CSV table of C-alpha atoms in Angstrom, one decimal:
chain,number,residue,atom,x,y,z
A,27,MET,CA,7.1,32.7,-54.0
A,28,ARG,CA,10.5,31.7,-52.7
A,29,LEU,CA,9.2,31.3,-49.1
A,30,SER,CA,6.3,29.2,-50.3
A,31,SER,CA,8.8,26.9,-52.1
A,32,ARG,CA,10.7,26.4,-48.9
A,33,LEU,CA,7.6,25.6,-47.0
A,34,LEU,CA,6.5,23.1,-49.6
A,35,ALA,CA,10.0,21.4,-49.5
A,36,ALA,CA,9.9,21.2,-45.7
A,37,ILE,CA,6.4,19.7,-45.7
A,38,LEU,CA,7.3,17.2,-48.4
A,39,MET,CA,10.4,16.2,-46.5
A,40,PHE,CA,8.3,14.9,-43.6
A,41,GLY,CA,5.2,14.0,-45.5
A,42,ALA,CA,6.1,10.4,-46.1
A,43,LEU,CA,7.1,10.0,-42.5
A,44,VAL,CA,3.9,11.4,-41.0
A,45,SER,CA,1.5,9.9,-43.5
A,46,ALA,CA,2.7,6.4,-42.9
A,47,PRO,CA,0.1,4.5,-40.9
A,48,ALA,CA,0.9,4.0,-37.3
A,49,PHE,CA,0.5,0.4,-36.2
A,50,ALA,CA,-0.6,-1.0,-32.8
A,51,ASP,CA,3.0,-1.9,-32.1
A,52,ASP,CA,4.0,1.7,-32.6
A,53,TYR,CA,1.6,2.8,-29.9
A,54,ALA,CA,2.6,0.1,-27.5
A,55,SER,CA,6.3,0.8,-28.1
A,56,THR,CA,5.8,4.6,-27.7
A,57,ILE,CA,3.8,4.1,-24.5
A,58,GLU,CA,6.5,1.8,-23.1
A,59,SER,CA,9.2,4.3,-24.0
A,60,PHE,CA,7.5,7.0,-22.1
A,61,ARG,CA,6.7,4.7,-19.2
A,62,THR,CA,10.4,3.8,-18.9
A,63,ALA,CA,11.5,7.5,-19.2
A,64,LEU,CA,8.9,8.9,-16.8
A,65,GLY,CA,8.5,6.0,-14.3
A,66,GLY,CA,5.0,5.1,-13.3
A,67,ASP,CA,3.8,8.3,-11.7
A,68,PHE,CA,2.0,10.0,-14.6
A,69,PHE,CA,0.6,6.7,-15.9
A,70,ASP,CA,-0.6,5.6,-12.4
A,71,ASP,CA,-2.1,9.0,-11.5
A,72,ALA,CA,-3.5,10.4,-14.7
A,73,TYR,CA,-7.2,10.0,-15.7
A,74,GLY,CA,-6.1,9.4,-19.3
A,75,TYR,CA,-3.6,10.3,-22.0
A,76,ALA,CA,-3.1,10.8,-25.7
A,77,VAL,CA,-0.1,9.3,-27.5
A,78,PHE,CA,1.5,10.3,-30.8
A,79,PRO,CA,4.1,7.8,-32.0
A,80,THR,CA,5.4,10.2,-34.6
A,81,ILE,CA,4.9,13.9,-35.2
A,82,GLY,CA,6.7,15.4,-38.2
A,83,LYS,CA,7.7,19.1,-38.1
A,84,GLY,CA,9.5,21.3,-40.6
A,85,GLY,CA,9.9,24.9,-41.4
A,86,VAL,CA,11.9,27.7,-43.0
A,87,GLY,CA,10.4,30.9,-41.6
A,88,ILE,CA,6.9,29.3,-42.0
A,89,GLY,CA,6.5,25.8,-40.6
A,90,GLY,CA,4.1,23.1,-40.0
A,91,ALA,CA,3.6,19.9,-38.0
A,92,HIS,CA,1.3,17.0,-38.2
A,93,GLY,CA,0.7,13.7,-36.4
A,94,LYS,CA,-1.9,11.1,-35.7
A,95,GLY,CA,-2.5,9.6,-32.2
A,96,ARG,CA,-4.8,7.6,-29.9
A,97,VAL,CA,-6.6,8.7,-26.8
A,98,TYR,CA,-6.9,6.5,-23.8
A,99,GLU,CA,-9.3,6.9,-20.9
A,100,GLN,CA,-8.3,5.0,-17.8
A,101,GLY,CA,-6.1,2.7,-19.9
A,102,LYS,CA,-8.7,2.0,-22.6
A,103,HIS,CA,-8.4,3.2,-26.2
A,104,VAL,CA,-11.5,5.3,-26.7
A,105,GLY,CA,-10.7,7.4,-29.8
A,106,ASP,CA,-8.3,8.8,-32.3
A,107,THR,CA,-6.8,12.3,-32.5
A,108,LYS,CA,-4.9,14.4,-35.1
A,109,MET,CA,-2.5,17.2,-34.3
A,110,THR,CA,-1.8,20.1,-36.8
A,111,GLN,CA,0.3,23.2,-36.3
A,112,LEU,CA,1.2,26.1,-38.4
A,113,THR,CA,4.0,28.4,-37.2
A,114,PHE,CA,5.5,31.7,-38.3
A,115,GLY,CA,8.7,33.3,-37.2
A,116,LEU,CA,12.4,32.3,-36.6
A,117,GLN,CA,12.6,28.6,-37.3
A,118,LEU,CA,14.7,26.4,-39.5
A,119,GLY,CA,15.0,22.7,-40.0
A,120,GLY,CA,12.9,19.6,-39.4
A,121,GLN,CA,12.4,17.0,-36.8
A,122,ALA,CA,10.3,14.0,-35.9
A,123,TYR,CA,9.3,13.3,-32.3
A,124,SER,CA,6.9,11.3,-30.2
A,125,GLN,CA,4.5,13.1,-27.8
A,126,MET,CA,2.3,12.2,-24.8
A,127,ILE,CA,-0.3,14.4,-23.2
A,128,PHE,CA,-1.5,13.3,-19.8
A,129,PHE,CA,-4.9,14.4,-18.5
A,130,GLU,CA,-5.0,14.9,-14.7
A,131,ASP,CA,-8.7,14.4,-14.3
A,132,LYS,CA,-12.0,13.9,-16.2
A,133,ARG,CA,-12.4,17.7,-16.7
A,134,ALA,CA,-9.1,17.9,-18.6
A,135,PHE,CA,-9.9,14.7,-20.6
A,136,ASP,CA,-13.3,16.1,-21.5
A,137,GLU,CA,-11.8,19.4,-22.6
A,138,PHE,CA,-9.3,17.7,-24.9
A,139,THR,CA,-11.9,15.3,-26.4
A,140,SER,CA,-14.7,18.0,-26.8
A,141,GLY,CA,-14.0,18.1,-30.6
A,142,ASN,CA,-11.3,20.7,-31.4
A,143,PHE,CA,-8.8,21.6,-28.7
A,144,GLU,CA,-5.9,24.1,-29.0
A,145,PHE,CA,-3.0,24.7,-26.6
A,146,GLY,CA,-2.6,28.4,-25.7
A,147,ALA,CA,0.6,30.4,-26.0
A,148,GLN,CA,1.5,29.7,-22.3
A,149,ALA,CA,1.6,25.9,-22.7
A,150,SER,CA,4.9,24.2,-22.7
A,151,ALA,CA,6.3,20.7,-23.1
A,152,VAL,CA,9.0,18.8,-21.3
A,153,ALA,CA,11.5,17.5,-23.8
A,154,ILE,CA,12.8,14.1,-22.6
A,155,THR,CA,16.4,13.6,-23.8
A,156,ALA,CA,19.1,11.1,-23.3
A,157,GLY,CA,20.6,11.9,-19.9
A,158,ALA,CA,19.0,15.3,-19.5
A,159,SER,CA,15.7,17.1,-19.4
A,160,ALA,CA,14.9,20.5,-20.8
A,161,SER,CA,11.8,22.6,-20.8
A,162,ALA,CA,10.7,23.9,-24.2
A,163,SER,CA,8.2,26.7,-24.1
A,164,THR,CA,6.6,29.2,-26.5
A,165,GLY,CA,8.4,32.0,-24.7
A,166,GLY,CA,11.9,30.9,-25.8
A,167,SER,CA,13.7,28.4,-28.0
A,168,SER,CA,15.7,25.3,-27.3
A,169,ALA,CA,17.1,22.3,-29.0
A,170,GLY,CA,17.5,18.9,-27.7
A,171,ALA,CA,18.8,15.6,-28.9
A,172,SER,CA,17.9,12.1,-27.8
A,173,GLY,CA,20.1,9.0,-28.0
A,174,GLY,CA,17.0,7.2,-29.2
A,175,LYS,CA,13.5,6.8,-27.8
A,176,HIS,CA,14.5,3.8,-25.8
A,177,ASP,CA,17.4,5.7,-24.1
A,178,ALA,CA,15.3,8.7,-23.1
A,179,THR,CA,15.2,9.6,-19.5
A,180,THR,CA,14.0,12.4,-17.2
A,181,THR,CA,13.0,13.1,-13.7
A,182,THR,CA,9.4,14.0,-13.0
A,183,ALA,CA,10.2,15.8,-9.8
A,184,GLY,CA,8.8,19.3,-9.9
A,185,ILE,CA,6.9,18.7,-13.1
A,186,GLU,CA,3.3,19.8,-12.7
A,187,TYR,CA,0.1,19.7,-14.7
A,188,TYR,CA,-0.8,23.0,-16.5
A,189,LYS,CA,-4.6,23.4,-16.6
A,190,GLY,CA,-5.0,19.7,-16.0
A,191,MET,CA,-2.5,18.6,-18.7
A,192,ALA,CA,1.2,17.6,-18.9
A,193,VAL,CA,3.0,17.3,-22.2
A,194,PHE,CA,6.1,15.3,-22.9
A,195,THR,CA,8.1,14.8,-26.1
A,196,VAL,CA,11.0,12.6,-27.2
A,197,ALA,CA,13.0,13.5,-30.2
A,198,LYS,CA,13.3,10.8,-32.8
A,199,GLY,CA,15.5,12.6,-35.3
A,200,GLY,CA,16.3,15.8,-37.0
A,201,LEU,CA,17.2,19.2,-35.6
A,202,MET,CA,15.0,22.2,-35.4
A,203,TYR,CA,15.5,25.6,-33.9
A,204,GLU,CA,12.1,26.0,-32.2
A,205,ALA,CA,10.3,23.7,-29.9
A,206,SER,CA,6.9,24.9,-28.8
A,207,ILE,CA,3.4,23.4,-28.5
A,208,GLY,CA,1.5,26.6,-28.4
A,209,GLY,CA,-0.7,26.8,-31.4
A,210,GLN,CA,-1.1,23.0,-31.8
A,211,LYS,CA,-4.7,22.1,-32.7
A,212,TYR,CA,-6.1,18.7,-32.0
A,213,SER,CA,-9.2,17.0,-33.4
A,214,TYR,CA,-10.8,14.0,-31.8
A,215,LYS,CA,-12.9,11.2,-33.1
A,216,PRO,CA,-14.3,8.7,-30.7
A,217,ASN,CA,-14.3,4.9,-31.4
A,218,LYS,CA,-17.6,3.6,-32.7
């Protein structure tokens, strides 16, 4: 009972942040922030991408994350996506972050937009921070801080696609001991 009360408190803490509607300006601003931090390489070479202006994450032993995003194919908004994650294990805190997933080719894009997609345990994200970059994977733990999404920087040298996808995150606020993307589930709804 006590553990479920902690989980409920963590979820409520970020509920207002995540449930707030994202506006077109939020997407444009987030895309521009990642473009500034990454340079043009991923944007110029990728077949498409998914952008999440805000993902809220919280946990005390049991945790969860949720965010809404848009999917772009060759620069055109073609649908919407939602990410949910439920995690168990050593974790404490809460955070909000932005996330971009680049699709190297049509095959990776089609895999993500096939309906329900989930990252495997081997998947990792590159955490873009103010003045430094760090890899966050499901095999370990790390914490990062950003001076703000407009100050985020990294170098893309040596960063490669994994199974046709590359994932980047920028911390917006909070601190959480745990930063993985394994177990994230995505749903996709095409534009009508």
